[in-house]
Amino acid sequence: MRVLIVEDDEIIRFILSHHFNSAGFEVTLAEDGQHGLDLLIETNFDTDLIITDLMMPRLDGYELARKVRIGHRRFELPIIAITAGIISDEEKNRTLFNYTLQKPMDIKGLVSLSKCLIAESEKLQDHPVAM
């Protein structure tokens, strides 16, 4: 299981990385959305999940998700947004993110949620919907 963690706060990046590594994930870190997008493009989107902060310099989490979903047509790639701000109803209902969580969050719960989203995504890839 591969996860890209995009977070501008070094301490939060470290904590998330530690917990996800301990849970058996292969972790890649980026300090802002542009760095995260560059890493995704370099690896041909070789990740199973993105966890991104919403408010970051250079490229925020909204724009990162937009570029992944629309510009690179990775609709099935699970994206979890995390934010220290207040989550509005509009943000909760956005189609850009599978989930939007408020900091501080239950990290063990985040790891469990991540595993579930990856499993669901793999099922969808194995059994695509007929058009």
mmCIF file of C-alpha atoms in Angstrom:
data_model
loop_
_atom_site.group_PDB
_atom_site.id
_atom_site.type_symbol
_atom_site.label_atom_id
_atom_site.label_comp_id
_atom_site.label_asym_id
_atom_site.label_seq_id
_atom_site.Cartn_x
_atom_site.Cartn_y
_atom_site.Cartn_z
ATOM 1 C CA MET A 1 0.000 0.000 0.000
ATOM 2 C CA ARG A 2 1.474 3.293 -1.128
ATOM 3 C CA VAL A 3 0.421 6.643 0.324
ATOM 4 C CA LEU A 4 1.452 10.173 -0.647
ATOM 5 C CA ILE A 5 1.228 12.561 2.300
ATOM 6 C CA VAL A 6 1.135 16.223 1.265
ATOM 7 C CA GLU A 7 1.476 18.474 4.304
ATOM 8 C CA ASP A 8 3.374 21.727 4.855
ATOM 9 C CA ASP A 9 3.762 21.241 8.614
ATOM 10 C CA GLU A 10 6.936 19.221 9.193
ATOM 11 C CA ILE A 11 5.778 17.831 12.551
ATOM 12 C CA ILE A 12 2.473 16.582 11.146
ATOM 13 C CA ARG A 13 4.313 15.049 8.165
ATOM 14 C CA PHE A 14 6.634 13.237 10.575
ATOM 15 C CA ILE A 15 3.791 11.944 12.782
ATOM 16 C CA LEU A 16 1.701 10.746 9.844
ATOM 17 C CA SER A 17 4.730 9.158 8.198
ATOM 18 C CA HIS A 18 5.611 7.301 11.393
ATOM 19 C CA HIS A 19 2.093 5.903 11.863
ATOM 20 C CA PHE A 20 1.632 4.905 8.235
ATOM 21 C CA ASN A 21 5.089 3.286 8.053
ATOM 22 C CA SER A 22 4.305 1.364 11.245
ATOM 23 C CA ALA A 23 1.065 0.146 9.647
ATOM 24 C CA GLY A 24 2.958 -1.270 6.661
ATOM 25 C CA PHE A 25 2.473 1.544 4.160
ATOM 26 C CA GLU A 26 5.126 2.732 1.729
ATOM 27 C CA VAL A 27 5.127 6.489 2.422
ATOM 28 C CA THR A 28 6.120 9.344 0.138
ATOM 29 C CA LEU A 29 6.173 12.879 1.558
ATOM 30 C CA ALA A 30 5.680 16.278 -0.040
ATOM 31 C CA GLU A 31 5.794 19.662 1.695
ATOM 32 C CA ASP A 32 3.244 21.360 -0.582
ATOM 33 C CA GLY A 33 0.774 20.599 -3.335
ATOM 34 C CA GLN A 34 3.119 21.450 -6.188
ATOM 35 C CA HIS A 35 5.789 19.087 -4.856
ATOM 36 C CA GLY A 36 3.105 16.416 -4.408
ATOM 37 C CA LEU A 37 1.859 16.869 -7.975
ATOM 38 C CA ASP A 38 5.429 16.757 -9.317
ATOM 39 C CA LEU A 39 6.043 13.477 -7.457
ATOM 40 C CA LEU A 40 2.808 12.009 -8.804
ATOM 41 C CA ILE A 41 3.719 12.930 -12.367
ATOM 42 C CA GLU A 42 7.295 11.621 -11.981
ATOM 43 C CA THR A 43 5.990 8.249 -10.770
ATOM 44 C CA ASN A 44 3.092 8.076 -13.247
ATOM 45 C CA PHE A 45 0.652 8.329 -10.326
ATOM 46 C CA ASP A 46 2.050 5.168 -8.728
ATOM 47 C CA THR A 47 0.263 5.582 -5.397
ATOM 48 C CA ASP A 48 -2.802 4.047 -3.815
ATOM 49 C CA LEU A 49 -3.929 7.044 -1.753
ATOM 50 C CA ILE A 50 -3.287 10.754 -1.263
ATOM 51 C CA ILE A 51 -3.638 12.500 2.086
ATOM 52 C CA THR A 52 -3.405 16.246 1.627
ATOM 53 C CA ASP A 53 -3.647 19.317 3.788
ATOM 54 C CA LEU A 54 -6.020 21.899 2.335
ATOM 55 C CA MET A 55 -4.143 25.110 3.149
ATOM 56 C CA MET A 56 -0.569 25.078 1.807
ATOM 57 C CA PRO A 57 1.770 27.407 -0.060
ATOM 58 C CA ARG A 58 2.316 27.202 -3.820
ATOM 59 C CA LEU A 59 -0.508 24.756 -4.585
ATOM 60 C CA ASP A 60 -3.229 24.063 -2.022
ATOM 61 C CA GLY A 61 -5.027 20.773 -1.463
ATOM 62 C CA TYR A 62 -8.071 21.835 -3.490
ATOM 63 C CA GLU A 63 -6.006 22.590 -6.578
ATOM 64 C CA LEU A 64 -3.925 19.434 -6.145
ATOM 65 C CA ALA A 65 -7.100 17.323 -6.040
ATOM 66 C CA ARG A 66 -8.563 19.201 -9.018
ATOM 67 C CA LYS A 67 -5.447 18.514 -11.079
ATOM 68 C CA VAL A 68 -5.451 14.837 -10.099
ATOM 69 C CA ARG A 69 -9.186 14.348 -10.756
ATOM 70 C CA ILE A 70 -9.634 16.470 -13.866
ATOM 71 C CA GLY A 71 -6.265 17.180 -15.428
ATOM 72 C CA HIS A 72 -4.942 13.660 -15.062
ATOM 73 C CA ARG A 73 -8.257 11.806 -15.012
ATOM 74 C CA ARG A 74 -7.522 9.840 -11.842
ATOM 75 C CA PHE A 75 -11.104 9.798 -10.610
ATOM 76 C CA GLU A 76 -10.683 6.483 -8.777
ATOM 77 C CA LEU A 77 -7.622 7.498 -6.751
ATOM 78 C CA PRO A 78 -8.751 8.019 -3.128
ATOM 79 C CA ILE A 79 -7.948 11.449 -1.683
ATOM 80 C CA ILE A 80 -8.389 12.384 1.969
ATOM 81 C CA ALA A 81 -8.240 16.085 2.849
ATOM 82 C CA ILE A 82 -7.118 17.220 6.288
ATOM 83 C CA THR A 83 -7.446 20.745 7.616
ATOM 84 C CA ALA A 84 -7.049 22.794 10.771
ATOM 85 C CA GLY A 85 -9.807 25.095 9.540
ATOM 86 C CA ILE A 86 -13.535 24.755 9.983
ATOM 87 C CA ILE A 87 -15.032 22.267 7.537
ATOM 88 C CA SER A 88 -18.099 23.723 5.852
ATOM 89 C CA ASP A 89 -20.989 21.618 4.552
ATOM 90 C CA GLU A 90 -19.867 22.546 1.046
ATOM 91 C CA GLU A 91 -16.426 21.045 1.692
ATOM 92 C CA LYS A 92 -17.932 17.889 3.174
ATOM 93 C CA ASN A 93 -19.932 17.393 -0.020
ATOM 94 C CA ARG A 94 -17.135 18.127 -2.484
ATOM 95 C CA THR A 95 -16.486 15.502 -5.109
ATOM 96 C CA LEU A 96 -12.760 16.227 -5.041
ATOM 97 C CA PHE A 97 -12.172 14.319 -1.804
ATOM 98 C CA ASN A 98 -13.367 10.976 -0.532
ATOM 99 C CA TYR A 99 -13.229 12.376 3.009
ATOM 100 C CA THR A 100 -12.418 15.700 4.652
ATOM 101 C CA LEU A 101 -11.138 15.429 8.233
ATOM 102 C CA GLN A 102 -10.442 18.122 10.779
ATOM 103 C CA LYS A 103 -7.155 18.358 12.657
ATOM 104 C CA PRO A 104 -6.352 17.122 15.181
ATOM 105 C CA MET A 105 -7.611 13.780 13.973
ATOM 106 C CA ASP A 106 -7.569 10.236 15.232
ATOM 107 C CA ILE A 107 -4.487 8.961 13.402
ATOM 108 C CA LYS A 108 -5.259 5.280 13.999
ATOM 109 C CA GLY A 109 -8.717 5.939 12.584
ATOM 110 C CA LEU A 110 -7.126 7.692 9.602
ATOM 111 C CA VAL A 111 -4.895 4.667 8.963
ATOM 112 C CA SER A 112 -7.928 2.332 9.140
ATOM 113 C CA LEU A 113 -9.950 4.590 6.844
ATOM 114 C CA SER A 114 -7.030 4.666 4.399
ATOM 115 C CA LYS A 115 -6.861 0.864 4.273
ATOM 116 C CA CYS A 116 -10.612 0.684 3.596
ATOM 117 C CA LEU A 117 -10.452 3.279 0.809
ATOM 118 C CA ILE A 118 -7.564 1.471 -0.867
ATOM 119 C CA ALA A 119 -9.426 -1.854 -0.680
ATOM 120 C CA GLU A 120 -12.548 -0.246 -2.199
ATOM 121 C CA SER A 121 -10.482 1.380 -4.935
ATOM 122 C CA GLU A 122 -8.833 -1.942 -5.800
ATOM 123 C CA LYS A 123 -12.243 -3.628 -6.061
ATOM 124 C CA LEU A 124 -13.415 -0.922 -8.461
ATOM 125 C CA GLN A 125 -10.303 -1.355 -10.598
ATOM 126 C CA ASP A 126 -10.772 -5.140 -10.664
ATOM 127 C CA HIS A 127 -14.471 -4.853 -11.601
ATOM 128 C CA PRO A 128 -15.006 -1.699 -13.654
ATOM 129 C CA VAL A 129 -18.561 -0.551 -14.246
ATOM 130 C CA ALA A 130 -19.779 -1.332 -17.750
ATOM 131 C CA MET A 131 -20.688 1.702 -19.833
#
